[in-house]
Short mmCIF file of C-alpha atoms in Angstrom, two decimals:
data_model
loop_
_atom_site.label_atom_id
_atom_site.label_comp_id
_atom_site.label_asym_id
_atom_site.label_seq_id
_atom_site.Cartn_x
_atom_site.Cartn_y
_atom_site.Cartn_z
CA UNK A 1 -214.73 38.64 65.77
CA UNK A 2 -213.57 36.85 68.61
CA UNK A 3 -213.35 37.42 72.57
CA UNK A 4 -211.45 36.02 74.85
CA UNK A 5 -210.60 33.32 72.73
CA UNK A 6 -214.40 32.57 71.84
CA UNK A 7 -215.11 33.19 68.48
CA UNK A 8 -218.40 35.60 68.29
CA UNK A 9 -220.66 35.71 65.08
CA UNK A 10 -223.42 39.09 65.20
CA UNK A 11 -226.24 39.90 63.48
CA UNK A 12 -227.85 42.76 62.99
CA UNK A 13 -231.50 42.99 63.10
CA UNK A 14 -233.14 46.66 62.19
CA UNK A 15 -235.20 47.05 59.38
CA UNK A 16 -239.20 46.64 60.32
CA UNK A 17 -241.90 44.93 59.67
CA UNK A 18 -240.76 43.34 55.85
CA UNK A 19 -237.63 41.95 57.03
CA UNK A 20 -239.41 40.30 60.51
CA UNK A 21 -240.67 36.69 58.63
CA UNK A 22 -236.47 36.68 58.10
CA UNK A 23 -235.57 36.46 61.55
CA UNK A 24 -237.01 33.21 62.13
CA UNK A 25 -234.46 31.87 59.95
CA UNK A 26 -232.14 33.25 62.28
CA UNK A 27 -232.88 33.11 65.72
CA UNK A 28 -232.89 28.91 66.12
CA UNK A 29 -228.79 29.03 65.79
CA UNK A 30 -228.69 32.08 68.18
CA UNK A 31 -226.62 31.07 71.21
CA UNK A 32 -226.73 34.53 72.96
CA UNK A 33 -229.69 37.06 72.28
CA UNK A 34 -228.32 40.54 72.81
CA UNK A 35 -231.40 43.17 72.19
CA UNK A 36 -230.51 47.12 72.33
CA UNK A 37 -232.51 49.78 73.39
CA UNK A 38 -232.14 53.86 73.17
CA UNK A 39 -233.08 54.58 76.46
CA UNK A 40 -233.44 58.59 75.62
CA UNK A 41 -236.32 57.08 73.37
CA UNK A 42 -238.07 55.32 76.05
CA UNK A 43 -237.29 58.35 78.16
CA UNK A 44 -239.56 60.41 75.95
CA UNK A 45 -242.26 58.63 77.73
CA UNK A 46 -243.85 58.10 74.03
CA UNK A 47 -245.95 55.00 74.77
CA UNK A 48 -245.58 54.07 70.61
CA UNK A 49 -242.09 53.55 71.00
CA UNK A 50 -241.93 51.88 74.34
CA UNK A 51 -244.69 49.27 73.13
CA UNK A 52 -242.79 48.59 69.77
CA UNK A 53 -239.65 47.81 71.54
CA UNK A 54 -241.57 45.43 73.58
CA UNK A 55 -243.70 43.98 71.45
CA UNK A 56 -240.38 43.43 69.22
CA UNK A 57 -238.06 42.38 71.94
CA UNK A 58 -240.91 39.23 72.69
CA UNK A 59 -241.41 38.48 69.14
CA UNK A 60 -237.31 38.16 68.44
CA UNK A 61 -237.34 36.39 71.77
CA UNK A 62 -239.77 34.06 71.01
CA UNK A 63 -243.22 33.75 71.75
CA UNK A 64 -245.36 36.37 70.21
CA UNK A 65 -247.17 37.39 66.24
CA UNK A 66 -246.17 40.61 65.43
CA UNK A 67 -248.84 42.87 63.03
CA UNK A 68 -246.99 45.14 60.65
CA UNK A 69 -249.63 47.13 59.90
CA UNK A 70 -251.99 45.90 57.18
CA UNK A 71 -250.05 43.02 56.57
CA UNK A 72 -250.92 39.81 58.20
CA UNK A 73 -249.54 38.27 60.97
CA UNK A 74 -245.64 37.60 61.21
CA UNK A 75 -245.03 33.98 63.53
CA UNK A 76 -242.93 33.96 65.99
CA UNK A 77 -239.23 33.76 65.42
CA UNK A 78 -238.43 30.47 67.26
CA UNK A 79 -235.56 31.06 69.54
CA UNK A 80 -234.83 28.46 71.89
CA UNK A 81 -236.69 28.80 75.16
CA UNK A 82 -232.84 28.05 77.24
CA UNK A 83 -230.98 31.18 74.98
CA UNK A 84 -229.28 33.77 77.15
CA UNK A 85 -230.93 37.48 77.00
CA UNK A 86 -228.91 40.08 77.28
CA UNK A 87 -230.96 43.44 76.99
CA UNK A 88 -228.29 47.18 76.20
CA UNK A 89 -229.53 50.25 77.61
CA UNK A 90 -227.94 52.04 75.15
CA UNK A 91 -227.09 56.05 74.90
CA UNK A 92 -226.11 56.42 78.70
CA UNK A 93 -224.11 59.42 77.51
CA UNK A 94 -226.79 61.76 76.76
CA UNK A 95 -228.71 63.30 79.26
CA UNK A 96 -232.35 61.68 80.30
CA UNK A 97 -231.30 58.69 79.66
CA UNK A 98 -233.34 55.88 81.42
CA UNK A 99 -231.36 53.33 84.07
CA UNK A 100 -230.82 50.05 83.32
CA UNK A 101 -234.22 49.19 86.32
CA UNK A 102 -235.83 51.84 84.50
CA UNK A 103 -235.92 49.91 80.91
CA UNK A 104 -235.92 46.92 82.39
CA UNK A 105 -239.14 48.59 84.04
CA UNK A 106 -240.91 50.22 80.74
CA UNK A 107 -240.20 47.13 78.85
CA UNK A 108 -241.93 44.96 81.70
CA UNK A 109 -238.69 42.57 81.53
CA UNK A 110 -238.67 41.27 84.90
CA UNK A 111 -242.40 40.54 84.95
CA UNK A 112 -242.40 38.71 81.33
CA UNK A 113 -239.01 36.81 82.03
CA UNK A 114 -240.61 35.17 84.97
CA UNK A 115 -244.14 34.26 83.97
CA UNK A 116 -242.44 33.11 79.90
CA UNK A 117 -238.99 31.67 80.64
CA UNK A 118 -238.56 31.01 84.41
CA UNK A 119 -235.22 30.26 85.07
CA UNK A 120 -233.58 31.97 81.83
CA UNK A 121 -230.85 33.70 82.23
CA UNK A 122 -230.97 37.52 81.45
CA UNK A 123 -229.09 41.06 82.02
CA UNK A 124 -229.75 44.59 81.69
CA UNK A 125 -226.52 46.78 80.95
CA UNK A 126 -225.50 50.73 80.18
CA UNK A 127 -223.78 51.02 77.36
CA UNK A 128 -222.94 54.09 75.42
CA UNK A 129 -222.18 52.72 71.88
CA UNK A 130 -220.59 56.74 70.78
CA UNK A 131 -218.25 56.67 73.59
CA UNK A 132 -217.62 52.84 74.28
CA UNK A 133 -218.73 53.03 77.60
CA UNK A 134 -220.09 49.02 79.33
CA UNK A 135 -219.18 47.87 76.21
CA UNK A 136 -216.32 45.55 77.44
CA UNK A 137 -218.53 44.38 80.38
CA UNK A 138 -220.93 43.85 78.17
CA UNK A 139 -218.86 41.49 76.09
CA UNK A 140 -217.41 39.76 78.35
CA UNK A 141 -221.38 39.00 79.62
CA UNK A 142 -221.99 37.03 76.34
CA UNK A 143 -218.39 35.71 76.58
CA UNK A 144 -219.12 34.09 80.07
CA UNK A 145 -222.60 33.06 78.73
CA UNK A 146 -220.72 31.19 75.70
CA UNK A 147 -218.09 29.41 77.74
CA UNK A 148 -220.97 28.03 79.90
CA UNK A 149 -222.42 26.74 77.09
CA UNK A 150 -219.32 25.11 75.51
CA UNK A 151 -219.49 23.50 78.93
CA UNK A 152 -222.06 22.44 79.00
CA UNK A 153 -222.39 20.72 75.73
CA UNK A 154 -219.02 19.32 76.72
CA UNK A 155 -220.49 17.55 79.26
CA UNK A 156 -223.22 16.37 77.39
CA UNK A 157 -220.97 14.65 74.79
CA UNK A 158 -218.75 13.03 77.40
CA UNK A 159 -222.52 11.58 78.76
CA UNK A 160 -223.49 10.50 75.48
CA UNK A 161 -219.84 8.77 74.85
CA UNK A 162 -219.85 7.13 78.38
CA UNK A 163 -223.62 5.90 77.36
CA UNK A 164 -222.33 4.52 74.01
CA UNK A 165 -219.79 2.62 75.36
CA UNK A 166 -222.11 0.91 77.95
CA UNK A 167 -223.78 -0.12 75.61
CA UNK A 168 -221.53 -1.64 73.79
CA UNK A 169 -220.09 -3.22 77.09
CA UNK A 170 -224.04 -4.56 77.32
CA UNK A 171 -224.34 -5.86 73.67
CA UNK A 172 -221.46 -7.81 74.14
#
């Protein structure tokens, strides 16, 4: 799939606890971390569901074990600290549907963004996957986020060129 001229590679990952030690595999590559939420199930005010999205959410970001039950601990998956976050309050077609601040709010983003990765970038959007709806925007969010990055690294091989051929200059 590609994007505004940015080609775009997804993965899907659903499945629970026995695929989790997987996603480690995964998540090191990951240039954009998109993470999507029901927000009719955090709605329910069901405090299960809102603590396994969270507790999921910071394990595929990063940081935190995850216990599947009886079976042992799963590591964290290893994404790089710098990797964009883009969080999809998905199902903003039905009615009770939380607002973007309000997942952003039962998942405790803004709070755990700031005291784990100060400084990394991250979004909230409404999406409604059935009807299409922030989709686009939602996109083009990641799209941006990748063309920063090609820029970046762009620059950083022009510096490590430029550095090369100093020294070369110097061992001469």
């Amino acid at each position: 799939m590609s994007f505004e001229g940015i080609p775009l590679t997804l993965r899907e990952c659903s499945g629970g606890c026995k695929i989790y030690p997987l996603f480690r595999h995964y998540t090191p590559s990951c240039k954009v971390f998109v993470y999507v939420v029901d927000s009719t199930c955090l709605a329910v005010n069901d405090s299960t569901l809102m603590l396994n999205s969270k507790v999921f959410f910071r394990y595929l970001v990063g940081d935190e074990k995850v216990t599947c039950g009886a079976e042992k601990d799963v590591e964290p998956s290893r994404m790089p600290a710098d990797v964009p976050v883009l969080v999809l309050a998905n199902c903003q077609d039905k009615d009770g549907a939380l607002s973007t601040k309000e997942v952003a709010d039962a998942m405790e983003l803004r709070e755990y963004m700031a005291s784990k990765y100060p400084g990394r970038l991250w979004s909230c959007l409404p999406v409604s996957a059935k009807s299409g709806e922030g989709l686009k925007e939602a996109v083009h969010w990641i799209a941006e986020r990748l063309k920063e990055q090609q820029k970046k690294e762009e620059r950083s091989k022009n510096e490590r060129t430029d550095q090369k051929k100093e020294h070369k200059k110097l061992a001469r």
